[in-house]
GROMACS .gro file of C-alpha atoms in nm:
model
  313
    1UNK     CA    1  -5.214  -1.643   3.284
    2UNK     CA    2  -5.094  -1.994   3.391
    3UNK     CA    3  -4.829  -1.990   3.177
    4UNK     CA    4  -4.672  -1.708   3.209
    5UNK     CA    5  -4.411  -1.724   3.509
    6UNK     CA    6  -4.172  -1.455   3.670
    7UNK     CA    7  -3.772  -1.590   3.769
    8UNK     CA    8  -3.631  -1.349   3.977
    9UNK     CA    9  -3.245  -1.198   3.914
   10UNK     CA   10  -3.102  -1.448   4.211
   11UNK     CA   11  -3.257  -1.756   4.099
   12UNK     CA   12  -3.298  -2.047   3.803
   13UNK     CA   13  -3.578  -2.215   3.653
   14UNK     CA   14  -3.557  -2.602   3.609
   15UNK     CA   15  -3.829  -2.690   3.406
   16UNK     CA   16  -3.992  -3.052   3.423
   17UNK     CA   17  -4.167  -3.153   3.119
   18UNK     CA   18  -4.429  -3.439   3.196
   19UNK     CA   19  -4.194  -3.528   3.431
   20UNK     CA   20  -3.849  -3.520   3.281
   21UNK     CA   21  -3.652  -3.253   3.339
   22UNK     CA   22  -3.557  -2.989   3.019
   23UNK     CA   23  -3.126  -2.986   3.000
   24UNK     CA   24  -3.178  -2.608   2.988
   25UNK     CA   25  -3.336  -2.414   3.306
   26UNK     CA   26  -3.499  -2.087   3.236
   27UNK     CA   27  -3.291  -1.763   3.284
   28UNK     CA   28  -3.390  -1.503   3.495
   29UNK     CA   29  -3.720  -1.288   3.346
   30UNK     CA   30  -4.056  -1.355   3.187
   31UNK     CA   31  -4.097  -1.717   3.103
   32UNK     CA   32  -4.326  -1.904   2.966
   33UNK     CA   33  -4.463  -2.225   3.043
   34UNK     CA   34  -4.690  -2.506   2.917
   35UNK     CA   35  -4.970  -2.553   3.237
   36UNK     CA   36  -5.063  -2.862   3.197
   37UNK     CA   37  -4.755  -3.029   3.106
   38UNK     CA   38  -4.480  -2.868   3.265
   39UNK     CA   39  -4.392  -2.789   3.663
   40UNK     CA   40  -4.083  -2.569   3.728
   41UNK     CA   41  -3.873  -2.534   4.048
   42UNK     CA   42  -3.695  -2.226   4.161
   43UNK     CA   43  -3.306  -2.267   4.204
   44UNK     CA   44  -3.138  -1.970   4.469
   45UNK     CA   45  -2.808  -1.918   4.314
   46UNK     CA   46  -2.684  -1.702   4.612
   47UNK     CA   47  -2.466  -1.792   4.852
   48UNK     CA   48  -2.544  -1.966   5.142
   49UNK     CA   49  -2.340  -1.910   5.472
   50UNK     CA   50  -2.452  -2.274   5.690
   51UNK     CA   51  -2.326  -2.307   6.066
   52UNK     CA   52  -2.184  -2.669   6.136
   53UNK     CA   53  -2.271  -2.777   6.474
   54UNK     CA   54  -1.989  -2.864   6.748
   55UNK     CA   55  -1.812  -3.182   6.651
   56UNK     CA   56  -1.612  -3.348   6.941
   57UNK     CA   57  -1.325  -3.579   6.872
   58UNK     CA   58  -0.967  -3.694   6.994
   59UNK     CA   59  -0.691  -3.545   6.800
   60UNK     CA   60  -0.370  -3.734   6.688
   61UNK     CA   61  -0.233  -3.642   7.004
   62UNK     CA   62  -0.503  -3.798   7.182
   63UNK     CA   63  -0.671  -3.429   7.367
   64UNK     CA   64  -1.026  -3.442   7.368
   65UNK     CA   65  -1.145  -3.125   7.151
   66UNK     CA   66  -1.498  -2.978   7.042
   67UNK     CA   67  -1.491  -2.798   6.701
   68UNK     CA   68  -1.755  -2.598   6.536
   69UNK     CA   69  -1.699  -2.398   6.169
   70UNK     CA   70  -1.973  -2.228   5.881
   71UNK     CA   71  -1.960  -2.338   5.558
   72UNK     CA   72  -1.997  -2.072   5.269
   73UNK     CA   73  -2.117  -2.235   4.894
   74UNK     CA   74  -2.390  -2.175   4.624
   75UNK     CA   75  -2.529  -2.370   4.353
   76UNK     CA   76  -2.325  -2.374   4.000
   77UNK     CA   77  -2.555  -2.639   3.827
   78UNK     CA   78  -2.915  -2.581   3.945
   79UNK     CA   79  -3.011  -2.892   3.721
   80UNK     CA   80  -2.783  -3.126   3.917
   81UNK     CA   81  -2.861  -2.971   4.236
   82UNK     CA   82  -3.267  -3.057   4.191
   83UNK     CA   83  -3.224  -3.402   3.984
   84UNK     CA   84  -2.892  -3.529   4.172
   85UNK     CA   85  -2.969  -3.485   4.546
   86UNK     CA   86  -3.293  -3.388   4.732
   87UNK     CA   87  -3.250  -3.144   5.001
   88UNK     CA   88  -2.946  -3.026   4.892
   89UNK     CA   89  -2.887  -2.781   5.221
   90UNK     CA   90  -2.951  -3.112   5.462
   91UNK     CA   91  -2.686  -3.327   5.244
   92UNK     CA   92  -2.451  -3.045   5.263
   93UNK     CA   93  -2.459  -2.980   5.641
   94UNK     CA   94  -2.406  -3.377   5.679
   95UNK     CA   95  -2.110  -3.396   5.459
   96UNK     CA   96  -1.954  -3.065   5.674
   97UNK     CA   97  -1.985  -3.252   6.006
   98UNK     CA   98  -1.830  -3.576   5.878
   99UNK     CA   99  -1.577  -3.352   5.681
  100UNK     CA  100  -1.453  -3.138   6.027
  101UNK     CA  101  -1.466  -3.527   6.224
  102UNK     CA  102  -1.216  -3.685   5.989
  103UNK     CA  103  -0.994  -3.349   6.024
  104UNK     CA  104  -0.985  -3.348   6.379
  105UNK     CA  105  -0.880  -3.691   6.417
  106UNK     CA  106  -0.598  -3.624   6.158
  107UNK     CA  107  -0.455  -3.315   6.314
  108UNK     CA  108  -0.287  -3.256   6.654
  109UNK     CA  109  -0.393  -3.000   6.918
  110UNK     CA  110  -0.127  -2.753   6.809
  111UNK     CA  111  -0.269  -2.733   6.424
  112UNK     CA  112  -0.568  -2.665   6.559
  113UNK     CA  113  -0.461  -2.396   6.737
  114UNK     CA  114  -0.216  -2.253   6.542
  115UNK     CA  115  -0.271  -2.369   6.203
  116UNK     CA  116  -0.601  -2.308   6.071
  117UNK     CA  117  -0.525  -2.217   5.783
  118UNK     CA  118  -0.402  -2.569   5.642
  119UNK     CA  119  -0.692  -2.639   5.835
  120UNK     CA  120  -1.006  -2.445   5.631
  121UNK     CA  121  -0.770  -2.564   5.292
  122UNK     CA  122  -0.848  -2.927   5.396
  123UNK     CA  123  -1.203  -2.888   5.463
  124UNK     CA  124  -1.266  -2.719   5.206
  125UNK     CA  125  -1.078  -2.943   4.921
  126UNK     CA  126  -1.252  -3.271   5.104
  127UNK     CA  127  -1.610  -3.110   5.075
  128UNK     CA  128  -1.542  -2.979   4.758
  129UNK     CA  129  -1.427  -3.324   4.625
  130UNK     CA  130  -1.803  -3.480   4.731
  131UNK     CA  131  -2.026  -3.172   4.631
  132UNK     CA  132  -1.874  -3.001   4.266
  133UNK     CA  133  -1.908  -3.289   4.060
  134UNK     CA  134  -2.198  -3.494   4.137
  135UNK     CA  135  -2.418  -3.187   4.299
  136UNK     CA  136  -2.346  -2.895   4.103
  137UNK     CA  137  -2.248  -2.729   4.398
  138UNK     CA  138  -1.966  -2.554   4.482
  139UNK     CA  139  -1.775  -2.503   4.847
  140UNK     CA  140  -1.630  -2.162   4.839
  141UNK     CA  141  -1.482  -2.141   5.181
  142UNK     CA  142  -1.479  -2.309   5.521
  143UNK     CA  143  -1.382  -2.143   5.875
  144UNK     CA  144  -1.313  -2.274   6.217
  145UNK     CA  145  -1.501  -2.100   6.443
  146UNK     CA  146  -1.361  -2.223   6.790
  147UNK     CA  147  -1.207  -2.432   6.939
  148UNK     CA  148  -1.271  -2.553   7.310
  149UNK     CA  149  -0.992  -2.726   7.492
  150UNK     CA  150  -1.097  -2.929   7.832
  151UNK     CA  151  -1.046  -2.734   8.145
  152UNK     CA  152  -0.738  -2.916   8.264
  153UNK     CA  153  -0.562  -2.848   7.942
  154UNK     CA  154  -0.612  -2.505   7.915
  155UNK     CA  155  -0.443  -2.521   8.298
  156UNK     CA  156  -0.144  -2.704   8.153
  157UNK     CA  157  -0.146  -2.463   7.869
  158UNK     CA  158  -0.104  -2.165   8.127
  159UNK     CA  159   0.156  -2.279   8.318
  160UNK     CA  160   0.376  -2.403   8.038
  161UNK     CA  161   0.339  -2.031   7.944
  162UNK     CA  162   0.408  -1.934   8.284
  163UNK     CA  163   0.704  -2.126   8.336
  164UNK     CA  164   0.842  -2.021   7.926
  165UNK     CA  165   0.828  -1.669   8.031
  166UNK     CA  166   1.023  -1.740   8.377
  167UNK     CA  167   1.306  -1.913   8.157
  168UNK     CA  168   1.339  -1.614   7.948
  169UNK     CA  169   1.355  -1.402   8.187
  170UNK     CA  170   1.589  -1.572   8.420
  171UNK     CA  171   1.838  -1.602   8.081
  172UNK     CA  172   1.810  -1.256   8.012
  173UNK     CA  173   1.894  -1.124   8.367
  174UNK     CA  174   2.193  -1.373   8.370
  175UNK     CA  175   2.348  -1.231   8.033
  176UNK     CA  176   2.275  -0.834   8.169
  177UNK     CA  177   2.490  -0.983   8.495
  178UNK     CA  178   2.715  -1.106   8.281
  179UNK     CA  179   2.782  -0.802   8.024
  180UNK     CA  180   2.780  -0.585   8.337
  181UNK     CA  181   3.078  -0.816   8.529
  182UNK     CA  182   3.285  -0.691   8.192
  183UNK     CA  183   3.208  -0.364   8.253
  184UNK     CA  184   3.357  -0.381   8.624
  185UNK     CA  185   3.654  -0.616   8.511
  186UNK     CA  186   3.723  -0.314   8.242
  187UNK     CA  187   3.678  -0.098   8.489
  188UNK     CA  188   3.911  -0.220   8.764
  189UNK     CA  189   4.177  -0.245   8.464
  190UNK     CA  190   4.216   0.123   8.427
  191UNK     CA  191   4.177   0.188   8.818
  192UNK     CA  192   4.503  -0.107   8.839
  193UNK     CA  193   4.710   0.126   8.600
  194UNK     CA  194   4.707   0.409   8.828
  195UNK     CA  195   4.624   0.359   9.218
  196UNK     CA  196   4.501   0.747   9.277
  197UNK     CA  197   4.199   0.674   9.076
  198UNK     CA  198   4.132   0.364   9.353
  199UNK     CA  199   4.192   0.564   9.599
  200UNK     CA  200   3.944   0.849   9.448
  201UNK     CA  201   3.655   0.619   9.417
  202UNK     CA  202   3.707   0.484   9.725
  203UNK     CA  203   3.700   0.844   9.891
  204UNK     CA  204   3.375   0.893   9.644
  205UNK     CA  205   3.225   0.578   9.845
  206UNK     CA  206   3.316   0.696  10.184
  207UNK     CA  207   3.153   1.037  10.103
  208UNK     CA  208   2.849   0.857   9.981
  209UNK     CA  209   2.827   0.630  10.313
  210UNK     CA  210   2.856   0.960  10.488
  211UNK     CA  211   2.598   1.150  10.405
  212UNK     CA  212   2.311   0.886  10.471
  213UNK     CA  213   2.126   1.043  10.768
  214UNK     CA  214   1.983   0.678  10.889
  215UNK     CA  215   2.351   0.529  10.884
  216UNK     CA  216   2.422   0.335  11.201
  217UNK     CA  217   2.790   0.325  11.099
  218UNK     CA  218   2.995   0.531  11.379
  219UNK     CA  219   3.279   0.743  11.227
  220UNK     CA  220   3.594   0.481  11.300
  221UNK     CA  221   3.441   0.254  11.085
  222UNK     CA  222   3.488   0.452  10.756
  223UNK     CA  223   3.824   0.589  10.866
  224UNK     CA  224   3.948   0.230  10.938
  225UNK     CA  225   3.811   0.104  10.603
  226UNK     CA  226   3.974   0.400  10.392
  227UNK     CA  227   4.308   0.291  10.591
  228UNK     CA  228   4.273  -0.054  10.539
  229UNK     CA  229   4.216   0.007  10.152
  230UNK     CA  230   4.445   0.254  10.129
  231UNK     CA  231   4.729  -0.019  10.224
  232UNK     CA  232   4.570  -0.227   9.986
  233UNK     CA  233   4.600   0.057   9.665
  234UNK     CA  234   4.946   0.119   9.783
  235UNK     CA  235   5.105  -0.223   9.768
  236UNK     CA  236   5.353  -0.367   9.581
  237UNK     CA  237   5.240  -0.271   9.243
  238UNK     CA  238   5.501  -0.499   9.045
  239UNK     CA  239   5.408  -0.790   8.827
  240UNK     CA  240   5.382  -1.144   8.960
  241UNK     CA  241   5.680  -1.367   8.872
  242UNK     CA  242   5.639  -1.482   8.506
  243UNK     CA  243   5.356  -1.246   8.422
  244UNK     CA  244   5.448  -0.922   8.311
  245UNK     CA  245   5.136  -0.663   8.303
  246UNK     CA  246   4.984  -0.660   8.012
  247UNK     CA  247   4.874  -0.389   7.831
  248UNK     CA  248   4.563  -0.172   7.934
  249UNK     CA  249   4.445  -0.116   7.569
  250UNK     CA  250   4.416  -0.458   7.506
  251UNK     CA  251   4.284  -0.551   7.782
  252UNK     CA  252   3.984  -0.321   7.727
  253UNK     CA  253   3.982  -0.457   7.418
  254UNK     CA  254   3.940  -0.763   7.478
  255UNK     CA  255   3.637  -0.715   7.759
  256UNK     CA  256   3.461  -0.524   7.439
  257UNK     CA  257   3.500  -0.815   7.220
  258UNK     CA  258   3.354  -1.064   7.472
  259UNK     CA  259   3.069  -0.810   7.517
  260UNK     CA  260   3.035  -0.789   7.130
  261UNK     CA  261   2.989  -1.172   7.118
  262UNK     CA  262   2.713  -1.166   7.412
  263UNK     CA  263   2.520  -0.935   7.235
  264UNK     CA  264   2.503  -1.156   6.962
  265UNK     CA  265   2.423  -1.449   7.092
  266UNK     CA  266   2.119  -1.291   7.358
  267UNK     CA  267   1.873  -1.422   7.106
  268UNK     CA  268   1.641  -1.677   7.315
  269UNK     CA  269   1.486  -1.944   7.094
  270UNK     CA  270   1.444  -2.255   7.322
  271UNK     CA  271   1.600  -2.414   7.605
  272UNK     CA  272   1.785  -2.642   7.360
  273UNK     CA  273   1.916  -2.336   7.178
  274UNK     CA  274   2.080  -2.147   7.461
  275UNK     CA  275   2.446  -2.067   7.381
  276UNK     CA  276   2.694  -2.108   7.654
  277UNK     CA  277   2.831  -1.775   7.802
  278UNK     CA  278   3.097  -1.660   7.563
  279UNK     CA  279   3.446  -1.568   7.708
  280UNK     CA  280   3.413  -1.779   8.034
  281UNK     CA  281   3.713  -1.893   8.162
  282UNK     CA  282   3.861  -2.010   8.497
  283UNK     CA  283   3.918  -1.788   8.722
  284UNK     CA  284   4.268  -1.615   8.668
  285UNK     CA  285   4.455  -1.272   8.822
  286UNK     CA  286   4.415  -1.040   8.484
  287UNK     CA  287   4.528  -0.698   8.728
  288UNK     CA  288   4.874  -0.812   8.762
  289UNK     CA  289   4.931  -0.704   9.110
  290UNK     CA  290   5.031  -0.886   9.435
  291UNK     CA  291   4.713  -0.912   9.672
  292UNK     CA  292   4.818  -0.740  10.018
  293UNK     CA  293   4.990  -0.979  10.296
  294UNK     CA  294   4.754  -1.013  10.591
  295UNK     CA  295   4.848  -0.766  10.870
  296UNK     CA  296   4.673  -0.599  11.203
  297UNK     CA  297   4.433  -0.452  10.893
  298UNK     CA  298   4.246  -0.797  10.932
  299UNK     CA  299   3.937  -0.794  11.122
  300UNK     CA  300   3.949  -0.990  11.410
  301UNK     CA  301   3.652  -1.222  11.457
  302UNK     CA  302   3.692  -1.242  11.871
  303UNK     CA  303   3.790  -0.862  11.974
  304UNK     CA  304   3.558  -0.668  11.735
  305UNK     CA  305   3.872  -0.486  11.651
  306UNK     CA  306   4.008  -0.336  11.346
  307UNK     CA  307   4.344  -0.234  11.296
  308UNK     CA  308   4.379  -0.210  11.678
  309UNK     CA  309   4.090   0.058  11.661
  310UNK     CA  310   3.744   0.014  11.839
  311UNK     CA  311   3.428   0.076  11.631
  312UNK     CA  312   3.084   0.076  11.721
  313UNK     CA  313   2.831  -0.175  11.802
   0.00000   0.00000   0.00000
């Protein structure tokens, strides 16, 4: 009855024969023994899922960092894993830590972060390297658990964030200002071909500032607006000296193409990236028409008068 022995389905039989070991290990079954002369050791060929405790170390970039990670691997060779190496699990736990140290001195915060990946690849080919061969063990995966940044980092980390977000959204209010001030410029073109439709939205305006209930304006003060405007609409509408008026069509043409190109270039990669605003030019007369002289229209700073009419306080 000594001699007969059970191997289970998950495990190998290395077999020691007055006390050298047999280059074949027993297969999983009834086996058969010689009690006197021969010992055998159970081999679990399973694998084995080991935690690596927290490493800490300084990254290339010089941030302090504490790493932990879990090693997955299972014997391949369960002679080489008994005869090669005692305590196999032990040796294999001290070759992770080292493993993860020398990684996180030869990556920067940002692959650690971002990257781990290229990260598990490495620590896995470098424990492979020192365990397949010589141990008859093989490393089937590695994963980075977590990674905890110092308190002050994680700070910095937030308000770089912070202050990214701002930028975009500072850019992206300054190109809607931008495709909107084309809008208006397009729009004041067609109100400059024909001064009724001026003079329409400006009695659209007055009607609007009329029927607020909590207006403080009194009613002179609209009347002397719509006056001084309507001097404005109806001035000399003939083109300046040397400038003839150009053509509406192609002016609105033109305010569509600059829109086009703003469109295309809204894409926000980096500050370095930012394109400059397309279409900006100095400041020029594009409406063609002679800006009213000054006349008793002008408010008076003094009097409080407009147009030689009183208004309210």
């Amino acid at each position: 009855m000594a001699s007969v022995k059970v191997v289970q389905q998950v495990e190998r039989g290395v077999v020691f024969r007055l006390g050298k070991v047999q280059p074949q290990f027993r297969a999983p079954g009834l086996t058969l023994i010689f009690p006197t002369i021969d010992r055998m050791t159970k081999v679990n060929m399973q694998t084995v899922a080991m935690g690596v405790p927290a490493q800490e170390g300084i990254s290339q970039d010089n941030v302090s960092v504490r790493v932990d990670a879990v090693v997955y691997f299972r014997v391949i060779d369960p002679v080489k894993a008994i005869v090669n190496v005692q305590n196999y699990n032990w040796a294999i736990s001290q070759v992770a830590q080292t493993s993860l140290r020398s990684v996180i001195g030869q990556a920067d915060m940002q692959q650690l972060l971002s990257e781990r990946e290229t990260i598990n690849a490495e620590l896995q080919r470098i424990m492979d390297q020192a365990t397949e061969a010589p141990w008859g063990i093989k490393i089937q995966r590695v994963e980075i658990k977590d990674v905890s940044l110092p308190e002050g980092m994680k700070r910095s980390m937030a308000r770089q964030a912070e202050a990214e977000r701002e930028r975009r959204a500072r850019i992206i209010t300054a190109d809607g200002e931008f495709q909107a001030s084309k809008r208006l410029a397009a729009a004041a073109e067609v109100m400059a071909q024909d001064p009724a439709s001026l003079q329409l939205r400006l009695l659209q305006t007055v009607v609007e500032v009329a029927a607020e209930k909590n207006s403080t304006l009194v009613m002179p003060f609209p009347v002397e607006l719509l006056r001084f405007f309507d001097r404005a609409a109806g001035g000399d509408q003939t083109p300046r000296e040397g400038n003839p008026r150009t053509n509406l069509a192609e002016h609105i043409a033109k305010a569509e193409e600059e829109l086009a190109k703003a469109d295309e270039a809204s894409s926000i990669a980096s500050a370095d990236d930012v394109p400059p605003v397309p279409g900006l030019e100095p400041r020029k007369d594009k409406m063609g028409i002679t800006p009213p002289a000054e006349d008793s229209g002008t408010p008076k700073q003094d009097t409080g008068q407009w147009g030689g009419s009183s208004y309210g306080d």
